[in-house]
Coordinates of C-alpha atoms (C1' of nucleotides) in Angstrom, one line a residue:
Chain A
M452 CA 23.2 93.4 165.6
A453 CA 23.5 93.4 161.9
T454 CA 21.6 96.1 161.4
V455 CA 23.7 98.6 163.2
L456 CA 26.9 97.5 160.8
R457 CA 24.7 98.8 158.0
L458 CA 23.8 102.1 159.8
P459 CA 27.2 103.6 158.7
L460 CA 26.9 102.6 155.1
Y461 CA 23.6 104.4 155.2
L462 CA 25.0 107.5 157.1
R463 CA 27.5 107.9 154.0
E464 CA 24.9 108.0 151.3
L465 CA 22.7 110.2 153.2
D466 CA 25.2 112.6 153.7
E467 CA 26.1 112.8 150.0
L468 CA 22.3 113.2 149.3
A469 CA 21.8 115.8 152.0
Q470 CA 24.0 118.4 150.5
D471 CA 20.6 119.4 148.8
R472 CA 19.0 120.1 152.2
T473 CA 15.4 119.3 150.6
S474 CA 16.2 116.0 149.0
V475 CA 14.1 113.0 150.0
V476 CA 15.3 109.6 149.3
S477 CA 13.4 106.4 149.0
S478 CA 14.5 102.9 150.5
A479 CA 14.9 101.7 146.7
E480 CA 17.3 104.7 146.0
L481 CA 19.2 103.9 149.0
A482 CA 19.1 100.1 148.3
R483 CA 20.5 100.8 144.6
R484 CA 23.2 102.8 146.3
T485 CA 24.2 100.5 148.9
G486 CA 23.6 97.3 147.0
L487 CA 21.2 96.1 149.8
S488 CA 17.5 95.4 149.4
S489 CA 15.1 97.9 150.1
E490 CA 12.9 96.1 152.5
Q491 CA 15.9 95.5 154.5
I492 CA 16.9 99.1 154.5
R493 CA 13.4 99.7 155.9
K494 CA 13.6 97.0 158.5
D495 CA 16.8 98.4 159.4
L496 CA 15.3 102.1 159.9
A497 CA 12.2 101.1 161.5
Y498 CA 14.0 99.1 164.6
F499 CA 15.1 102.4 165.8
G500 CA 11.8 104.4 164.8
A501 CA 9.4 105.7 162.1
F502 CA 11.7 108.1 160.3
G503 CA 9.9 107.9 156.8
I504 CA 7.1 109.8 155.2
R505 CA 4.6 107.1 153.5
G506 CA 4.3 107.8 149.9
L507 CA 7.4 109.9 149.8
G508 CA 10.3 108.5 151.4
Y509 CA 13.0 109.8 153.9
S510 CA 14.3 113.3 154.3
A511 CA 18.0 112.8 153.8
V512 CA 19.0 115.7 156.2
G513 CA 16.4 114.3 159.0
L514 CA 17.3 110.7 158.7
S515 CA 21.0 111.5 158.6
G516 CA 20.6 113.3 161.7
Q517 CA 18.8 110.3 163.3
L518 CA 21.6 108.0 162.4
R519 CA 24.1 110.0 163.7
R520 CA 22.2 110.4 167.0
I521 CA 21.6 106.6 167.2
L522 CA 25.6 105.8 166.3
G523 CA 26.5 108.6 168.9
L524 CA 28.2 110.5 166.3
T525 CA 26.5 113.8 166.6
E526 CA 29.8 115.5 167.3
P527 CA 33.2 114.0 166.4
V528 CA 34.6 111.1 168.6
G529 CA 38.1 110.6 169.8
V530 CA 39.8 107.0 169.4
V531 CA 43.1 105.8 170.3
L532 CA 45.4 103.9 168.0
V533 CA 47.7 101.2 169.6
G534 CA 50.4 99.7 167.3
A535 CA 51.8 102.2 164.8
G536 CA 53.2 99.6 162.6
K537 CA 52.6 99.5 159.0
L538 CA 48.7 98.5 159.5
G539 CA 48.0 100.7 162.2
T540 CA 49.6 103.7 160.3
A541 CA 47.7 103.0 157.2
F542 CA 44.5 102.8 159.2
L543 CA 45.3 106.2 160.8
H544 CA 46.0 107.6 157.6
H545 CA 42.9 106.1 155.8
L546 CA 40.8 107.9 158.8
A547 CA 42.3 111.2 159.0
T548 CA 41.8 111.3 155.0
Q549 CA 38.3 109.7 154.6
E550 CA 36.3 110.7 157.7
E551 CA 35.8 113.6 160.0
R552 CA 33.3 112.2 162.6
L553 CA 36.2 110.0 163.9
R554 CA 39.2 111.1 164.7
F555 CA 42.3 109.5 165.9
E556 CA 43.6 111.5 169.1
L557 CA 46.5 109.2 170.4
V558 CA 48.8 106.9 169.1
F559 CA 51.0 104.6 171.3
D560 CA 53.8 102.1 170.0
A561 CA 55.8 99.5 172.1
D562 CA 59.0 100.7 170.3
E563 CA 60.7 103.1 172.9
Q564 CA 62.7 104.4 169.9
R565 CA 59.8 105.6 168.0
V566 CA 58.3 107.6 170.8
G567 CA 57.9 111.3 169.4
E568 CA 58.0 110.6 165.9
P569 CA 55.2 112.5 164.0
I570 CA 52.5 110.2 162.2
D571 CA 49.6 112.0 160.2
G572 CA 49.8 115.0 162.4
L573 CA 50.3 113.1 165.8
S574 CA 53.1 112.2 168.1
I575 CA 53.8 108.3 168.9
M576 CA 53.3 108.0 172.7
A577 CA 55.1 105.6 175.3
V578 CA 53.0 102.5 176.1
S579 CA 54.0 103.0 179.6
D580 CA 52.0 106.4 179.7
M581 CA 48.9 104.8 177.7
T582 CA 46.6 104.1 180.6
R583 CA 46.9 107.6 182.1
L584 CA 46.8 109.5 179.1
V585 CA 43.8 107.6 177.5
R586 CA 42.1 108.3 180.7
E587 CA 42.5 112.1 180.7
A588 CA 41.6 112.5 176.9
S589 CA 38.5 110.6 178.2
L590 CA 38.7 108.4 174.8
K591 CA 36.2 105.6 174.7
L592 CA 37.0 104.2 171.2
A593 CA 40.3 102.3 170.6
V594 CA 41.9 100.6 167.6
I595 CA 44.3 97.7 168.4
A596 CA 47.2 97.1 165.9
V597 CA 49.7 95.3 167.5
P598 CA 51.1 91.6 167.3
A599 CA 49.2 88.8 169.0
Q600 CA 51.3 88.2 171.9
A601 CA 50.8 91.7 173.0
A602 CA 46.8 92.0 171.9
T603 CA 45.6 91.0 175.3
G604 CA 47.7 92.9 177.5
V605 CA 46.8 96.0 175.6
L606 CA 43.4 95.3 175.7
Q607 CA 43.1 95.1 179.6
Q608 CA 45.1 98.2 179.5
L609 CA 42.8 99.9 177.5
V610 CA 39.8 98.9 179.9
D611 CA 41.5 100.2 182.8
A612 CA 41.7 103.3 181.0
G613 CA 37.9 103.7 180.4
V614 CA 37.6 102.6 177.3
E615 CA 34.3 101.0 176.1
A616 CA 34.6 99.5 172.4
V617 CA 37.6 98.1 170.5
L618 CA 38.5 97.4 166.8
N619 CA 41.2 94.7 167.0
F620 CA 43.1 93.7 163.9
S621 CA 45.6 91.6 165.8
P622 CA 45.3 87.8 164.7
V623 CA 44.0 86.7 168.0
K624 CA 40.1 86.7 168.8
L625 CA 40.0 89.1 171.8
V626 CA 37.1 88.9 174.0
H627 CA 36.4 91.1 177.3
P628 CA 33.3 90.8 179.9
D629 CA 33.3 94.6 180.2
V630 CA 33.8 96.2 176.8
Y631 CA 32.4 95.2 173.2
V632 CA 35.4 93.9 170.9
R633 CA 35.1 93.6 167.3
N634 CA 37.7 91.5 166.0
I635 CA 38.9 91.8 162.3
N636 CA 41.5 89.2 161.0
L637 CA 42.5 90.0 157.8
V638 CA 44.8 86.8 157.2
T639 CA 41.7 84.7 158.3
E640 CA 39.4 86.7 155.7
L641 CA 41.8 85.8 153.0
E642 CA 42.2 82.6 153.6
A643 CA 38.6 81.8 153.6
L644 CA 38.5 83.7 150.3
S645 CA 40.3 80.6 149.0
Y646 CA 37.7 78.2 149.6
F647 CA 34.8 80.3 148.1
R648 CA 37.2 80.5 145.0
N649 CA 37.2 76.7 144.7
H650 CA 33.2 76.4 145.3
A651 CA 32.2 79.2 143.3
V652 CA 30.0 81.0 145.8
T653 CA 28.8 84.3 144.3
G654 CA 28.1 87.1 146.0
G655 CA 29.7 88.5 149.5
S656 CA 28.7 90.6 152.6
A657 CA 29.6 93.4 154.6
Chain B
M580 CA 28.8 80.5 155.0
A581 CA 29.8 81.1 158.6
T582 CA 31.5 78.0 159.2
V583 CA 34.1 78.2 156.5
L584 CA 35.1 81.9 157.8
R585 CA 36.3 80.0 160.7
L586 CA 38.3 77.0 159.6
P587 CA 41.5 79.5 159.1
L588 CA 41.3 80.0 162.7
Y589 CA 41.1 76.5 163.7
L590 CA 44.0 76.1 161.1
R591 CA 46.1 78.2 162.8
E592 CA 45.7 76.8 166.0
L593 CA 46.3 73.3 164.6
D594 CA 49.4 74.4 163.1
E595 CA 50.9 75.4 166.1
L596 CA 49.5 72.2 167.8
A597 CA 50.8 70.0 165.2
Q598 CA 54.6 70.8 165.9
D599 CA 54.2 68.1 168.1
R600 CA 53.3 65.5 165.0
T601 CA 51.5 63.3 167.7
S602 CA 49.5 65.9 169.6
V603 CA 45.7 65.2 169.8
V604 CA 43.5 68.0 170.5
S605 CA 39.7 68.2 171.9
S606 CA 37.2 70.6 170.9
A607 CA 37.1 71.9 174.1
E608 CA 41.0 73.0 174.1
L609 CA 40.3 74.5 170.3
A610 CA 37.2 76.3 171.7
R611 CA 39.5 77.7 174.6
R612 CA 42.3 78.9 172.0
T613 CA 39.8 80.5 169.6
G614 CA 37.1 81.9 171.9
L615 CA 34.6 79.9 170.5
S616 CA 32.1 77.0 171.8
S617 CA 33.0 73.5 171.7
E618 CA 30.1 72.4 170.2
Q619 CA 30.3 75.1 167.3
I620 CA 33.6 73.8 166.5
R621 CA 32.5 70.1 166.4
K622 CA 29.5 71.2 164.3
D623 CA 32.0 73.3 162.0
L624 CA 34.2 70.3 161.5
A625 CA 31.3 67.5 161.2
Y626 CA 30.0 69.7 158.4
F627 CA 32.9 68.4 156.3
G628 CA 33.2 65.0 157.5
A629 CA 34.0 63.0 160.7
F630 CA 37.6 63.7 161.5
G631 CA 37.5 63.3 165.0
I632 CA 38.3 60.2 167.4
R633 CA 35.5 59.7 169.9
G634 CA 36.6 59.9 173.6
L635 CA 40.0 61.2 172.3
G636 CA 39.5 64.5 170.1
Y637 CA 41.4 65.4 166.6
S638 CA 44.9 64.5 165.4
A639 CA 46.3 67.9 165.0
V640 CA 48.5 66.9 162.0
G641 CA 45.5 65.2 160.5
L642 CA 42.7 68.0 161.0
S643 CA 45.3 70.7 159.7
G644 CA 45.6 68.3 156.7
Q645 CA 42.2 68.1 156.2
L646 CA 41.3 71.9 156.7
R647 CA 44.1 72.6 154.2
R648 CA 42.4 70.4 151.6
I649 CA 39.0 71.7 152.3
L650 CA 40.4 75.5 151.9
G651 CA 42.2 74.6 148.9
L652 CA 45.7 75.7 150.7
T653 CA 47.4 72.4 150.1
E654 CA 50.0 74.3 148.6
P655 CA 50.8 78.0 148.2
V656 CA 48.3 80.1 146.5
G657 CA 49.0 83.5 144.4
V658 CA 47.3 86.6 145.1
V659 CA 46.8 90.0 143.2
L660 CA 47.0 93.4 145.0
V661 CA 45.4 96.3 143.3
G662 CA 46.0 99.4 144.9
A663 CA 49.8 100.1 146.4
G664 CA 48.5 103.0 148.6
K665 CA 49.2 103.0 152.6
L666 CA 46.3 100.4 153.2
G667 CA 47.4 98.0 149.9
T668 CA 50.9 98.4 151.1
A669 CA 50.5 97.3 154.7
F670 CA 48.4 94.4 153.9
L671 CA 51.0 93.0 151.8
H672 CA 53.7 93.6 154.0
H673 CA 51.4 92.0 156.9
L674 CA 50.9 88.8 154.5
A675 CA 54.4 88.5 153.2
T676 CA 55.8 88.4 157.1
Q677 CA 52.7 86.6 158.7
E678 CA 51.4 83.9 156.3
E679 CA 53.2 81.3 153.8
R680 CA 50.1 79.9 152.5
L681 CA 49.2 82.8 150.7
R682 CA 51.5 85.1 148.6
F683 CA 51.1 88.1 146.5
E684 CA 52.7 87.8 143.3
L685 CA 51.8 91.0 141.6
V686 CA 51.0 94.4 142.7
F687 CA 49.3 97.3 140.6
D688 CA 48.8 100.7 141.1
A689 CA 47.1 103.8 138.9
D690 CA 49.7 106.1 139.5
E691 CA 52.4 105.6 136.6
Q692 CA 55.0 107.3 138.6
R693 CA 55.3 104.5 140.9
V694 CA 55.6 101.9 138.3
G695 CA 58.7 99.9 139.1
E696 CA 59.0 101.0 142.5
P697 CA 60.0 97.6 144.5
I698 CA 57.7 97.0 147.5
D699 CA 58.0 94.2 149.7
G700 CA 60.0 91.9 147.2
L701 CA 57.5 92.6 144.3
S702 CA 57.6 95.4 141.6
I703 CA 54.7 97.7 141.0
M704 CA 53.1 97.3 137.5
A705 CA 50.9 99.6 135.4
V706 CA 47.4 98.6 135.8
S707 CA 47.2 98.8 131.9
D708 CA 49.0 95.4 131.8
M709 CA 46.8 94.0 134.7
T710 CA 44.4 91.9 132.8
R711 CA 47.1 90.4 130.6
L712 CA 49.8 90.0 133.6
V713 CA 46.9 88.4 136.0
R714 CA 45.8 86.0 133.4
E715 CA 49.4 84.6 132.5
A716 CA 50.0 84.4 136.1
S717 CA 46.5 82.3 136.4
L718 CA 45.9 84.4 139.7
K719 CA 42.4 83.3 141.2
L720 CA 42.5 85.5 144.4
A721 CA 42.6 89.4 144.3
V722 CA 42.7 92.0 146.9
I723 CA 41.4 95.5 146.0
A724 CA 42.6 98.4 147.9
V725 CA 42.1 101.4 145.5
P726 CA 39.8 104.7 146.0
A727 CA 35.8 104.5 145.7
Q728 CA 35.5 105.5 142.0
A729 CA 37.9 103.2 140.8
A730 CA 36.9 100.1 142.5
T731 CA 34.0 98.9 140.4
G732 CA 36.1 99.2 137.2
V733 CA 39.0 97.2 138.8
L734 CA 36.8 94.4 139.8
Q735 CA 35.7 94.1 136.3
Q736 CA 39.0 93.9 134.9
L737 CA 40.0 91.4 137.7
V738 CA 37.0 89.3 136.7
D739 CA 38.0 89.4 132.9
A740 CA 41.5 88.2 134.0
G741 CA 40.1 85.1 135.3
V742 CA 40.2 86.1 139.0
E743 CA 37.4 84.0 140.9
A744 CA 37.3 85.5 144.4
V745 CA 38.1 89.1 145.7
L746 CA 38.7 90.9 149.1
N747 CA 37.6 94.3 148.7
F748 CA 38.5 97.0 151.0
S749 CA 37.5 100.1 149.1
P750 CA 34.5 101.8 150.6
V751 CA 31.9 100.7 148.2
K752 CA 30.1 97.3 148.2
L753 CA 31.1 95.6 145.2
V754 CA 28.9 92.8 143.9
H755 CA 29.4 90.7 140.7
P756 CA 27.5 87.7 139.4
D757 CA 30.3 85.7 138.5
V758 CA 33.0 85.8 141.3
Y759 CA 32.4 85.7 145.0
V760 CA 33.5 89.2 146.6
R761 CA 34.0 89.8 150.5
N762 CA 33.9 93.7 151.3
I763 CA 35.4 94.7 154.1
N764 CA 34.5 98.4 154.8
L765 CA 37.2 99.8 157.8
V766 CA 35.5 103.1 158.2
T767 CA 32.1 101.6 158.6
E768 CA 33.4 99.0 161.1
L769 CA 34.8 102.0 163.3
E770 CA 31.5 104.1 162.9
A771 CA 29.6 101.1 164.3
L772 CA 31.8 100.8 167.1
S773 CA 30.5 104.1 168.5
Y774 CA 27.1 102.6 168.8
F775 CA 28.4 99.5 170.7
R776 CA 30.3 102.0 173.0
N777 CA 26.9 104.0 173.8
H778 CA 25.0 100.7 174.2
A779 CA 27.3 98.6 176.3
V780 CA 26.9 95.5 174.2
T781 CA 29.6 93.1 175.3
G782 CA 31.4 90.3 173.1
G783 CA 32.0 90.6 169.6
S784 CA 32.6 88.4 166.4
A785 CA 35.0 87.4 163.6
Chain C
dG1482 C1' 35.1 58.4 181.4
dC1483 C1' 35.7 61.3 177.9
dT1484 C1' 34.7 63.3 173.6
dT1485 C1' 32.9 63.3 169.1
dG1486 C1' 28.8 63.5 166.0
dT1487 C1' 23.9 65.0 165.3
dG1488 C1' 19.0 65.3 165.8
dA1489 C1' 16.0 69.0 167.9
dA1490 C1' 15.1 73.6 169.6
dA1491 C1' 16.5 78.2 170.1
dA1492 C1' 17.9 82.6 168.3
dC1493 C1' 18.9 85.5 164.5
dG1494 C1' 18.5 87.5 160.0
dT1495 C1' 16.5 88.2 155.5
dT1496 C1' 12.8 88.0 152.2
dC1497 C1' 8.0 88.2 151.1
dA1498 C1' 3.6 90.4 150.9
dC1499 C1' 0.5 93.4 151.8
dA1500 C1' -2.1 96.9 154.9
dG1501 C1' -1.7 101.8 156.3
dC1502 C1' -0.8 106.5 155.2
dC1503 C1' 0.6 110.4 152.3
Chain D
dG282 C1' -0.1 105.8 143.1
dG283 C1' 3.8 105.2 145.3
dC284 C1' 6.6 104.3 149.3
dT285 C1' 6.7 103.2 154.3
dG286 C1' 6.2 100.0 158.3
dT287 C1' 5.3 95.3 159.8
dG288 C1' 3.6 90.6 160.8
dA289 C1' 4.5 86.1 158.6
dA290 C1' 7.4 82.7 156.4
dC291 C1' 12.0 81.4 155.3
dG292 C1' 16.5 80.3 155.9
dT293 C1' 20.6 80.2 158.4
dT294 C1' 23.4 80.0 162.4
dT295 C1' 24.0 79.2 167.3
dT296 C1' 23.0 76.4 171.6
dC297 C1' 21.3 72.4 173.7
dA298 C1' 20.9 67.7 175.0
dC299 C1' 22.4 63.1 174.3
dA300 C1' 23.1 58.9 172.0
dA301 C1' 27.2 56.6 169.9
dG302 C1' 32.0 55.1 170.2
dC303 C1' 36.5 54.8 171.7

DNA sequence: GCTTGTGAAAACGTTCACAGCC
DNA sequence: GGCTGTGAACGTTTTCACAAGC
């Protein structure tokens, strides 16, 4: 659902506004800040309930709390990273510095040589221990950043370990009947850019 | 247009199949390989013309050529990277090793200390020279991987330099009337994952 | 017989317009 | 008066069903 992908965007703005605990924000103001339309924001929020006050707007603190509840981010959520190559490492670092609600707790890499290597406060673990360690830590969210040929196997191992949602950066589209997989293919995105350059389409998304 | 975002996916599979220059592939086979439905693939391809042969399928070599033409990738395309932090560097490396149709030709970073630093065969340039150098190299595609507060300014400089399409990884949604901007917000994607974990939605996208 | 190409239907997402409420 | 919440209109994307062609 497209709506859900926008909630974190709102949350980000609200948390900034919520530093003044009394601040009230209108859908128009959120629209300005996020680059979306105000009616879209109202529709998105109304889908989950009536959080606003007519004539006034939304309480920043209140709405932020609602969104955190909806997203399941009321307390920090642990994430497992598989693949400590350049991309995985960059994502790990990105998250460690930019986001406190989500936290990588385990990192795995297929390269035995690198097991034990410290990386942004964590230590690389061996994939052979993955299923056990992920299960023991009760991690439900995973990021896959491994080469194409390893991706399918890694996904199955993660599902076996109890993971319930996966963000996949490997260049193969992963699908699994039991868990939600979101695929992001960076090369594909860039190649598609080339089309839009030639066709002067303006605007964009996400 | 959703169709365009899938063309690179087809291209990838076709190029693998096209190693046998006589190979012919059906939409069902492409569907299996890409995780999409066969009718979707036929619709996508039919949107740009009738490339198949009824009863047989599509010539891998022929269709690959058509898609390259449609995407504007018949010859290598130069790309400029702005922001040589962890994320930008990872993307640079990723592209250098995984994709020969697109090639980063210039890299910029705001940190003066890093100007001249070698990076995957390129040398980091100063942002102060960006507009001039990008224009001289006639680059039309750009990737932005800079912190939020710098993103808007960088986008405008790139547009001034003649860039026509942009892939933006900074956490602010960029919009510009004159060029196509595709925004990818990694933190947002991961936060949304948390929702899908809690709601047992299966499947995924892109 | 097998597979493409396509109109029609359905699902999904966004925008519009305004009634309802503070 | 101002802003939310929502039904209706619109547009896009996907799925269905099948006729057309090798």
